[in-house]
Amino acid sequence: MIKKSLLILFLLILSSRSVYAEEYTAEEIIENLYMAKISGKIQDMIIDLEAYGPSLTGQEAKGLMELFFSARLFFALPNKIRTEKTIPAPDAASMMVVTIRDGTMDWAFTSYDKNPVSKKADDHHHSLLLPFNIDNQPQDAFRIYTLVAIETLDDRETFVLSISNEEDPEARLLTVWVDRERFIPLKEEYYLTQGEREIKKTTLYKDVGQLIDGRWMPYRIERYENDKMTLYITYKDILVNQGLDYDLFNPDEYLPLPGD
C-alpha cells in the first residue's frame, strides 16, 4: 500500500512538472524575465541605490553592516554601465568616484581630477549592483538553459533553471530560481573554485515592488559567500526605458570636474 501511494505521488509530481514544461521552455522564461513580453525589454535603467558591507569598525559587533557608498547607476543595453558613487568619509568630505564601462573599456574618475585614475579593458564581469540578466556580457551567448524543477521558495512558486556555460570563467554552472508569476529572480547560486578552496556564491532578491510600467523588480539584493553576507544593496528609486543618451557612457563627454 505504501509503495502504491509513493508511486502515485511520484506520477503526480512528474505530471505537474510536465505541465509547466509545456507551458514555458527554459529559454522562454529567460526571455520573459522582468515581464519583457508584456512590459517590453529593458533597454536602459536609472537606479538610485545604497550599498552596505561588513563594518570595518566595531568588529566586536558580529555581522554589523555599514554604508559603503550611495550611487546613481545608469545602464543601457547590452552592457554600458555608468556608476556615480558618493563614498562617505568620517573625518573628511565625501568623495565622488565615477566609473564608466562602455562594453570595451573601463574608466574610473574622481571629482578631484579630470584625468582617469584608471583605464583598462572591460573584463565583462556582471555588475554586482544590477539584478540577474539585466546586463548582457559576451560570455552569456554560450549559456545553455535547462528547466530542472518547480519549487516553492519563501512561499512563492518558482521555476528552477540550471545554466551551464563553459565560456564563463566564474559561473560555469549557475542555478536560478525565477518567480513563476512575476518573472523576477528570487535567488541565484553557483560554486567558484579558488586554488583548493571552493566558495559558494549566493544572491537573494527581496523587497519586490512593481514599477510604473507594471513589471516587478527587487528593491533589495543580498550577496553571500559561504552563507556569510558580503554585500547588500537597497534600491531607492528605479526608472526604466528613459531613452538615455549614449554620451553618458563616453568619458570624453561626461567627465567629473574638480569641485563638482
mmCIF file of C-alpha atoms in Angstrom:
data_model
loop_
_atom_site.group_PDB
_atom_site.id
_atom_site.type_symbol
_atom_site.label_atom_id
_atom_site.label_comp_id
_atom_site.label_asym_id
_atom_site.label_seq_id
_atom_site.Cartn_x
_atom_site.Cartn_y
_atom_site.Cartn_z
ATOM 1 C CA MET A 1 0.000 0.000 0.000
ATOM 2 C CA ILE A 2 2.819 2.384 0.911
ATOM 3 C CA LYS A 3 4.664 1.571 -2.313
ATOM 4 C CA LYS A 4 1.490 2.217 -4.310
ATOM 5 C CA SER A 5 0.968 5.594 -2.604
ATOM 6 C CA LEU A 6 4.553 6.613 -3.290
ATOM 7 C CA LEU A 7 4.169 5.594 -6.931
ATOM 8 C CA ILE A 8 1.012 7.720 -7.267
ATOM 9 C CA LEU A 9 2.766 10.696 -5.623
ATOM 10 C CA PHE A 10 5.744 10.297 -7.946
ATOM 11 C CA LEU A 11 3.480 10.196 -11.005
ATOM 12 C CA LEU A 12 1.632 13.324 -9.824
ATOM 13 C CA ILE A 13 4.941 15.191 -9.437
ATOM 14 C CA LEU A 14 6.025 14.132 -12.914
ATOM 15 C CA SER A 15 2.659 15.167 -14.314
ATOM 16 C CA SER A 16 2.781 18.625 -12.689
ATOM 17 C CA ARG A 17 6.314 19.204 -13.949
ATOM 18 C CA SER A 18 5.400 18.172 -17.466
ATOM 19 C CA VAL A 19 2.540 20.717 -17.469
ATOM 20 C CA TYR A 20 4.951 23.505 -16.525
ATOM 21 C CA ALA A 21 7.480 22.264 -19.049
ATOM 22 C CA GLU A 22 4.830 22.538 -21.744
ATOM 23 C CA GLU A 23 3.836 25.997 -20.515
ATOM 24 C CA TYR A 24 7.321 27.511 -20.833
ATOM 25 C CA THR A 25 10.714 26.397 -22.004
ATOM 26 C CA ALA A 26 13.792 27.493 -20.087
ATOM 27 C CA GLU A 27 14.675 29.900 -22.902
ATOM 28 C CA GLU A 28 11.185 31.440 -22.829
ATOM 29 C CA ILE A 29 11.443 32.003 -19.079
ATOM 30 C CA ILE A 30 14.722 33.866 -19.544
ATOM 31 C CA GLU A 31 13.305 35.882 -22.450
ATOM 32 C CA ASN A 32 10.349 36.928 -20.299
ATOM 33 C CA LEU A 33 12.367 37.984 -17.241
ATOM 34 C CA TYR A 34 11.057 41.250 -15.790
ATOM 35 C CA MET A 35 7.872 40.651 -17.841
ATOM 36 C CA ALA A 36 9.627 41.610 -21.067
ATOM 37 C CA LYS A 37 6.861 40.062 -23.194
ATOM 38 C CA ILE A 38 4.233 42.335 -21.610
ATOM 39 C CA SER A 39 6.093 45.470 -20.493
ATOM 40 C CA GLY A 40 8.862 45.418 -23.096
ATOM 41 C CA LYS A 41 12.540 44.564 -22.846
ATOM 42 C CA ILE A 42 14.577 46.731 -20.500
ATOM 43 C CA GLN A 43 16.663 48.930 -22.798
ATOM 44 C CA ASP A 44 18.041 51.231 -20.103
ATOM 45 C CA MET A 45 17.769 51.936 -16.384
ATOM 46 C CA ILE A 46 18.480 54.676 -13.854
ATOM 47 C CA ILE A 47 18.812 53.429 -10.284
ATOM 48 C CA ASP A 48 19.433 55.355 -7.071
ATOM 49 C CA LEU A 49 20.874 52.968 -4.507
ATOM 50 C CA GLU A 50 22.820 52.418 -1.322
ATOM 51 C CA ALA A 51 25.383 49.640 -0.825
ATOM 52 C CA TYR A 52 26.294 48.201 2.570
ATOM 53 C CA GLY A 53 29.150 45.906 3.577
ATOM 54 C CA PRO A 54 30.784 44.428 6.693
ATOM 55 C CA SER A 55 31.751 47.154 9.121
ATOM 56 C CA LEU A 56 35.463 47.935 9.326
ATOM 57 C CA THR A 57 34.893 49.432 12.761
ATOM 58 C CA GLY A 58 33.161 47.999 15.756
ATOM 59 C CA GLN A 59 34.286 44.465 14.957
ATOM 60 C CA GLU A 60 33.015 43.351 18.356
ATOM 61 C CA ALA A 61 29.503 43.604 16.860
ATOM 62 C CA LYS A 62 29.424 40.454 14.742
ATOM 63 C CA GLY A 63 27.646 40.840 11.428
ATOM 64 C CA LEU A 64 27.446 44.638 11.636
ATOM 65 C CA MET A 65 26.970 46.221 8.206
ATOM 66 C CA GLU A 66 27.674 49.847 7.340
ATOM 67 C CA LEU A 67 27.110 52.129 4.369
ATOM 68 C CA PHE A 68 29.877 51.724 1.776
ATOM 69 C CA PHE A 69 28.506 54.213 -0.708
ATOM 70 C CA SER A 70 25.381 55.695 -2.225
ATOM 71 C CA ALA A 71 25.187 55.832 -6.001
ATOM 72 C CA ARG A 72 23.267 56.669 -9.120
ATOM 73 C CA LEU A 73 23.663 53.974 -11.756
ATOM 74 C CA PHE A 74 22.925 54.356 -15.461
ATOM 75 C CA PHE A 75 22.596 51.266 -17.645
ATOM 76 C CA ALA A 76 21.988 50.780 -21.381
ATOM 77 C CA LEU A 77 21.917 47.568 -23.396
ATOM 78 C CA PRO A 78 23.832 45.449 -23.804
ATOM 79 C CA ASN A 79 26.499 46.286 -21.212
ATOM 80 C CA LYS A 80 27.031 50.033 -20.872
ATOM 81 C CA ILE A 81 27.210 50.992 -17.193
ATOM 82 C CA ARG A 82 27.970 54.319 -15.543
ATOM 83 C CA THR A 83 28.072 54.490 -11.738
ATOM 84 C CA GLU A 84 28.376 57.749 -9.808
ATOM 85 C CA LYS A 85 29.354 56.754 -6.274
ATOM 86 C CA THR A 86 29.418 59.046 -3.252
ATOM 87 C CA ILE A 87 31.699 57.492 -0.642
ATOM 88 C CA PRO A 88 31.326 58.799 2.931
ATOM 89 C CA ALA A 89 34.435 59.681 4.899
ATOM 90 C CA PRO A 90 34.119 60.015 8.699
ATOM 91 C CA ASP A 91 36.635 62.849 9.085
ATOM 92 C CA ALA A 92 36.543 64.473 5.650
ATOM 93 C CA ALA A 93 34.257 65.497 2.838
ATOM 94 C CA SER A 94 32.599 62.705 0.895
ATOM 95 C CA MET A 95 34.359 61.669 -2.296
ATOM 96 C CA MET A 96 32.731 61.038 -5.649
ATOM 97 C CA VAL A 97 34.001 58.228 -7.859
ATOM 98 C CA VAL A 98 32.615 57.777 -11.363
ATOM 99 C CA THR A 99 33.153 54.525 -13.252
ATOM 100 C CA ILE A 100 32.210 54.131 -16.915
ATOM 101 C CA ARG A 101 32.079 50.843 -18.824
ATOM 102 C CA ASP A 102 31.132 51.016 -22.485
ATOM 103 C CA GLY A 103 31.499 47.290 -23.211
ATOM 104 C CA THR A 104 35.088 47.705 -24.414
ATOM 105 C CA MET A 105 36.890 49.894 -21.882
ATOM 106 C CA ASP A 106 36.532 50.547 -18.166
ATOM 107 C CA TRP A 107 37.407 54.014 -16.775
ATOM 108 C CA ALA A 108 37.414 55.402 -13.234
ATOM 109 C CA PHE A 109 37.472 59.087 -12.286
ATOM 110 C CA THR A 110 37.294 61.086 -9.091
ATOM 111 C CA SER A 111 35.933 64.571 -8.579
ATOM 112 C CA TYR A 112 39.482 65.764 -7.852
ATOM 113 C CA ASP A 113 40.942 65.272 -11.323
ATOM 114 C CA LYS A 114 39.693 65.410 -14.913
ATOM 115 C CA ASN A 115 42.095 62.594 -15.852
ATOM 116 C CA PRO A 116 41.126 58.968 -15.180
ATOM 117 C CA VAL A 117 42.637 57.332 -12.122
ATOM 118 C CA SER A 118 42.394 54.034 -14.001
ATOM 119 C CA LYS A 119 41.766 52.908 -17.565
ATOM 120 C CA LYS A 120 41.673 49.268 -18.607
ATOM 121 C CA ALA A 121 39.937 46.827 -20.901
ATOM 122 C CA ASP A 122 36.474 45.851 -19.718
ATOM 123 C CA ASP A 123 36.703 42.349 -18.253
ATOM 124 C CA HIS A 124 32.964 41.791 -18.891
ATOM 125 C CA HIS A 125 32.027 40.918 -15.317
ATOM 126 C CA HIS A 126 28.367 41.201 -14.416
ATOM 127 C CA SER A 127 27.708 44.254 -12.281
ATOM 128 C CA LEU A 128 27.168 43.443 -8.601
ATOM 129 C CA LEU A 129 24.757 46.372 -8.439
ATOM 130 C CA LEU A 130 22.313 45.035 -11.043
ATOM 131 C CA PRO A 131 19.879 42.118 -10.779
ATOM 132 C CA PHE A 132 20.456 38.894 -12.690
ATOM 133 C CA ASN A 133 20.413 39.108 -16.504
ATOM 134 C CA ILE A 134 19.981 42.877 -16.789
ATOM 135 C CA ASP A 135 23.422 43.472 -18.302
ATOM 136 C CA ASN A 136 24.322 41.086 -21.126
ATOM 137 C CA GLN A 137 28.006 40.226 -21.357
ATOM 138 C CA PRO A 138 29.676 38.481 -24.352
ATOM 139 C CA GLN A 139 30.122 35.181 -22.488
ATOM 140 C CA ASP A 140 26.348 34.951 -21.983
ATOM 141 C CA ALA A 141 25.932 33.942 -25.629
ATOM 142 C CA PHE A 142 27.298 30.494 -24.677
ATOM 143 C CA ARG A 143 24.742 29.782 -21.945
ATOM 144 C CA ILE A 144 22.695 26.576 -22.088
ATOM 145 C CA TYR A 145 19.407 26.813 -20.155
ATOM 146 C CA THR A 146 17.556 23.860 -18.613
ATOM 147 C CA LEU A 147 14.310 23.898 -16.619
ATOM 148 C CA VAL A 148 15.036 21.353 -13.878
ATOM 149 C CA ALA A 149 12.276 21.753 -11.281
ATOM 150 C CA ILE A 150 9.339 23.645 -9.853
ATOM 151 C CA GLU A 151 9.985 24.640 -6.231
ATOM 152 C CA THR A 152 8.455 26.850 -3.571
ATOM 153 C CA LEU A 153 10.813 29.495 -2.219
ATOM 154 C CA ASP A 154 9.646 31.857 0.520
ATOM 155 C CA ASP A 155 6.015 30.996 -0.268
ATOM 156 C CA ARG A 156 6.499 31.800 -3.977
ATOM 157 C CA GLU A 157 6.273 29.180 -6.699
ATOM 158 C CA THR A 158 9.443 29.277 -8.794
ATOM 159 C CA PHE A 159 10.947 27.844 -11.928
ATOM 160 C CA VAL A 160 14.379 26.411 -11.120
ATOM 161 C CA LEU A 161 16.769 26.903 -14.025
ATOM 162 C CA SER A 162 20.189 25.370 -14.467
ATOM 163 C CA ILE A 163 22.525 27.467 -16.619
ATOM 164 C CA SER A 164 25.747 25.914 -17.873
ATOM 165 C CA ASN A 165 28.431 27.943 -19.617
ATOM 166 C CA GLU A 166 31.918 26.609 -20.325
ATOM 167 C CA GLU A 167 32.952 30.059 -21.578
ATOM 168 C CA ASP A 168 32.218 31.794 -18.268
ATOM 169 C CA PRO A 169 35.339 31.721 -16.085
ATOM 170 C CA GLU A 170 33.363 32.414 -12.914
ATOM 171 C CA ALA A 171 29.932 30.779 -13.118
ATOM 172 C CA ARG A 172 30.172 27.679 -15.302
ATOM 173 C CA LEU A 173 27.135 26.160 -13.632
ATOM 174 C CA LEU A 174 24.568 28.560 -12.218
ATOM 175 C CA THR A 175 21.190 27.812 -10.634
ATOM 176 C CA VAL A 176 18.480 30.493 -10.713
ATOM 177 C CA TRP A 177 15.063 30.482 -9.041
ATOM 178 C CA VAL A 178 12.553 32.598 -11.030
ATOM 179 C CA ASP A 179 9.202 33.686 -9.607
ATOM 180 C CA ARG A 180 6.614 31.942 -11.793
ATOM 181 C CA GLU A 181 4.054 34.761 -11.603
ATOM 182 C CA ARG A 182 6.200 37.915 -11.519
ATOM 183 C CA PHE A 183 9.103 36.649 -13.638
ATOM 184 C CA ILE A 184 11.880 38.032 -11.463
ATOM 185 C CA PRO A 185 14.833 36.143 -9.989
ATOM 186 C CA LEU A 186 14.462 35.336 -6.300
ATOM 187 C CA LYS A 187 17.764 33.509 -5.861
ATOM 188 C CA GLU A 188 20.883 32.529 -7.767
ATOM 189 C CA GLU A 189 23.713 30.272 -6.658
ATOM 190 C CA TYR A 190 26.949 28.853 -8.004
ATOM 191 C CA TYR A 191 30.295 27.489 -6.776
ATOM 192 C CA LEU A 192 33.643 29.079 -7.547
ATOM 193 C CA THR A 193 36.989 27.338 -7.042
ATOM 194 C CA GLN A 194 39.900 29.481 -5.866
ATOM 195 C CA GLY A 195 43.004 27.314 -5.544
ATOM 196 C CA GLU A 196 41.969 24.434 -3.305
ATOM 197 C CA ARG A 197 39.095 26.389 -1.805
ATOM 198 C CA GLU A 198 35.520 26.108 -3.028
ATOM 199 C CA ILE A 199 33.286 29.121 -2.442
ATOM 200 C CA LYS A 200 29.507 29.069 -2.618
ATOM 201 C CA LYS A 201 28.186 32.327 -4.064
ATOM 202 C CA THR A 202 24.548 33.086 -3.315
ATOM 203 C CA THR A 203 22.387 36.074 -4.212
ATOM 204 C CA LEU A 204 18.925 36.699 -2.770
ATOM 205 C CA TYR A 205 16.435 39.168 -4.257
ATOM 206 C CA LYS A 206 13.935 40.670 -1.813
ATOM 207 C CA ASP A 207 11.526 43.568 -1.168
ATOM 208 C CA VAL A 208 9.821 43.145 -4.521
ATOM 209 C CA GLY A 209 7.911 46.151 -5.846
ATOM 210 C CA GLN A 210 6.006 46.992 -9.008
ATOM 211 C CA LEU A 211 7.286 49.679 -11.361
ATOM 212 C CA ILE A 212 5.084 52.216 -13.107
ATOM 213 C CA ASP A 213 5.073 50.144 -16.326
ATOM 214 C CA GLY A 214 3.716 47.086 -14.498
ATOM 215 C CA ARG A 215 6.850 44.952 -14.284
ATOM 216 C CA TRP A 216 8.212 43.740 -10.950
ATOM 217 C CA MET A 217 11.673 44.426 -9.583
ATOM 218 C CA PRO A 218 13.549 43.530 -6.378
ATOM 219 C CA TYR A 219 14.469 46.546 -4.268
ATOM 220 C CA ARG A 220 16.958 44.668 -2.104
ATOM 221 C CA ILE A 221 19.835 42.452 -3.252
ATOM 222 C CA GLU A 222 21.818 40.374 -0.754
ATOM 223 C CA ARG A 223 25.095 38.720 -1.732
ATOM 224 C CA TYR A 224 26.741 35.914 0.280
ATOM 225 C CA GLU A 225 29.921 33.856 0.237
ATOM 226 C CA ASN A 226 29.585 30.503 2.014
ATOM 227 C CA ASP A 227 26.377 31.790 3.640
ATOM 228 C CA LYS A 228 28.094 34.892 5.057
ATOM 229 C CA MET A 229 26.738 38.212 3.809
ATOM 230 C CA THR A 230 29.349 40.259 1.954
ATOM 231 C CA LEU A 231 27.155 42.994 0.490
ATOM 232 C CA TYR A 232 23.592 44.172 0.367
ATOM 233 C CA ILE A 233 22.087 46.802 -1.874
ATOM 234 C CA THR A 234 18.871 48.754 -1.439
ATOM 235 C CA TYR A 235 17.236 50.494 -4.381
ATOM 236 C CA LYS A 236 15.700 53.849 -3.537
ATOM 237 C CA ASP A 237 14.303 54.599 -6.985
ATOM 238 C CA ILE A 238 14.187 52.780 -10.335
ATOM 239 C CA LEU A 239 13.372 54.185 -13.764
ATOM 240 C CA VAL A 240 13.387 52.070 -16.926
ATOM 241 C CA ASN A 241 13.389 52.833 -20.645
ATOM 242 C CA GLN A 242 14.081 56.549 -20.384
ATOM 243 C CA GLY A 243 15.883 56.751 -23.724
ATOM 244 C CA LEU A 244 19.282 57.502 -22.194
ATOM 245 C CA ASP A 245 21.811 59.488 -24.202
ATOM 246 C CA TYR A 246 24.746 57.197 -25.030
ATOM 247 C CA ASP A 247 27.102 60.126 -24.372
ATOM 248 C CA LEU A 248 26.626 59.265 -20.702
ATOM 249 C CA PHE A 249 28.964 56.344 -21.365
ATOM 250 C CA ASN A 250 31.544 58.428 -23.234
ATOM 251 C CA PRO A 251 34.219 59.661 -20.796
ATOM 252 C CA ASP A 252 35.182 62.479 -23.168
ATOM 253 C CA GLU A 253 31.682 63.928 -22.884
ATOM 254 C CA TYR A 254 30.921 63.392 -19.200
ATOM 255 C CA LEU A 255 33.981 63.890 -17.015
ATOM 256 C CA PRO A 256 33.707 64.777 -13.311
ATOM 257 C CA LEU A 257 35.479 68.099 -12.869
ATOM 258 C CA PRO A 258 37.422 69.226 -9.791
ATOM 259 C CA GLY A 259 34.978 70.725 -7.313
ATOM 260 C CA ASP A 260 31.883 69.114 -8.906
#
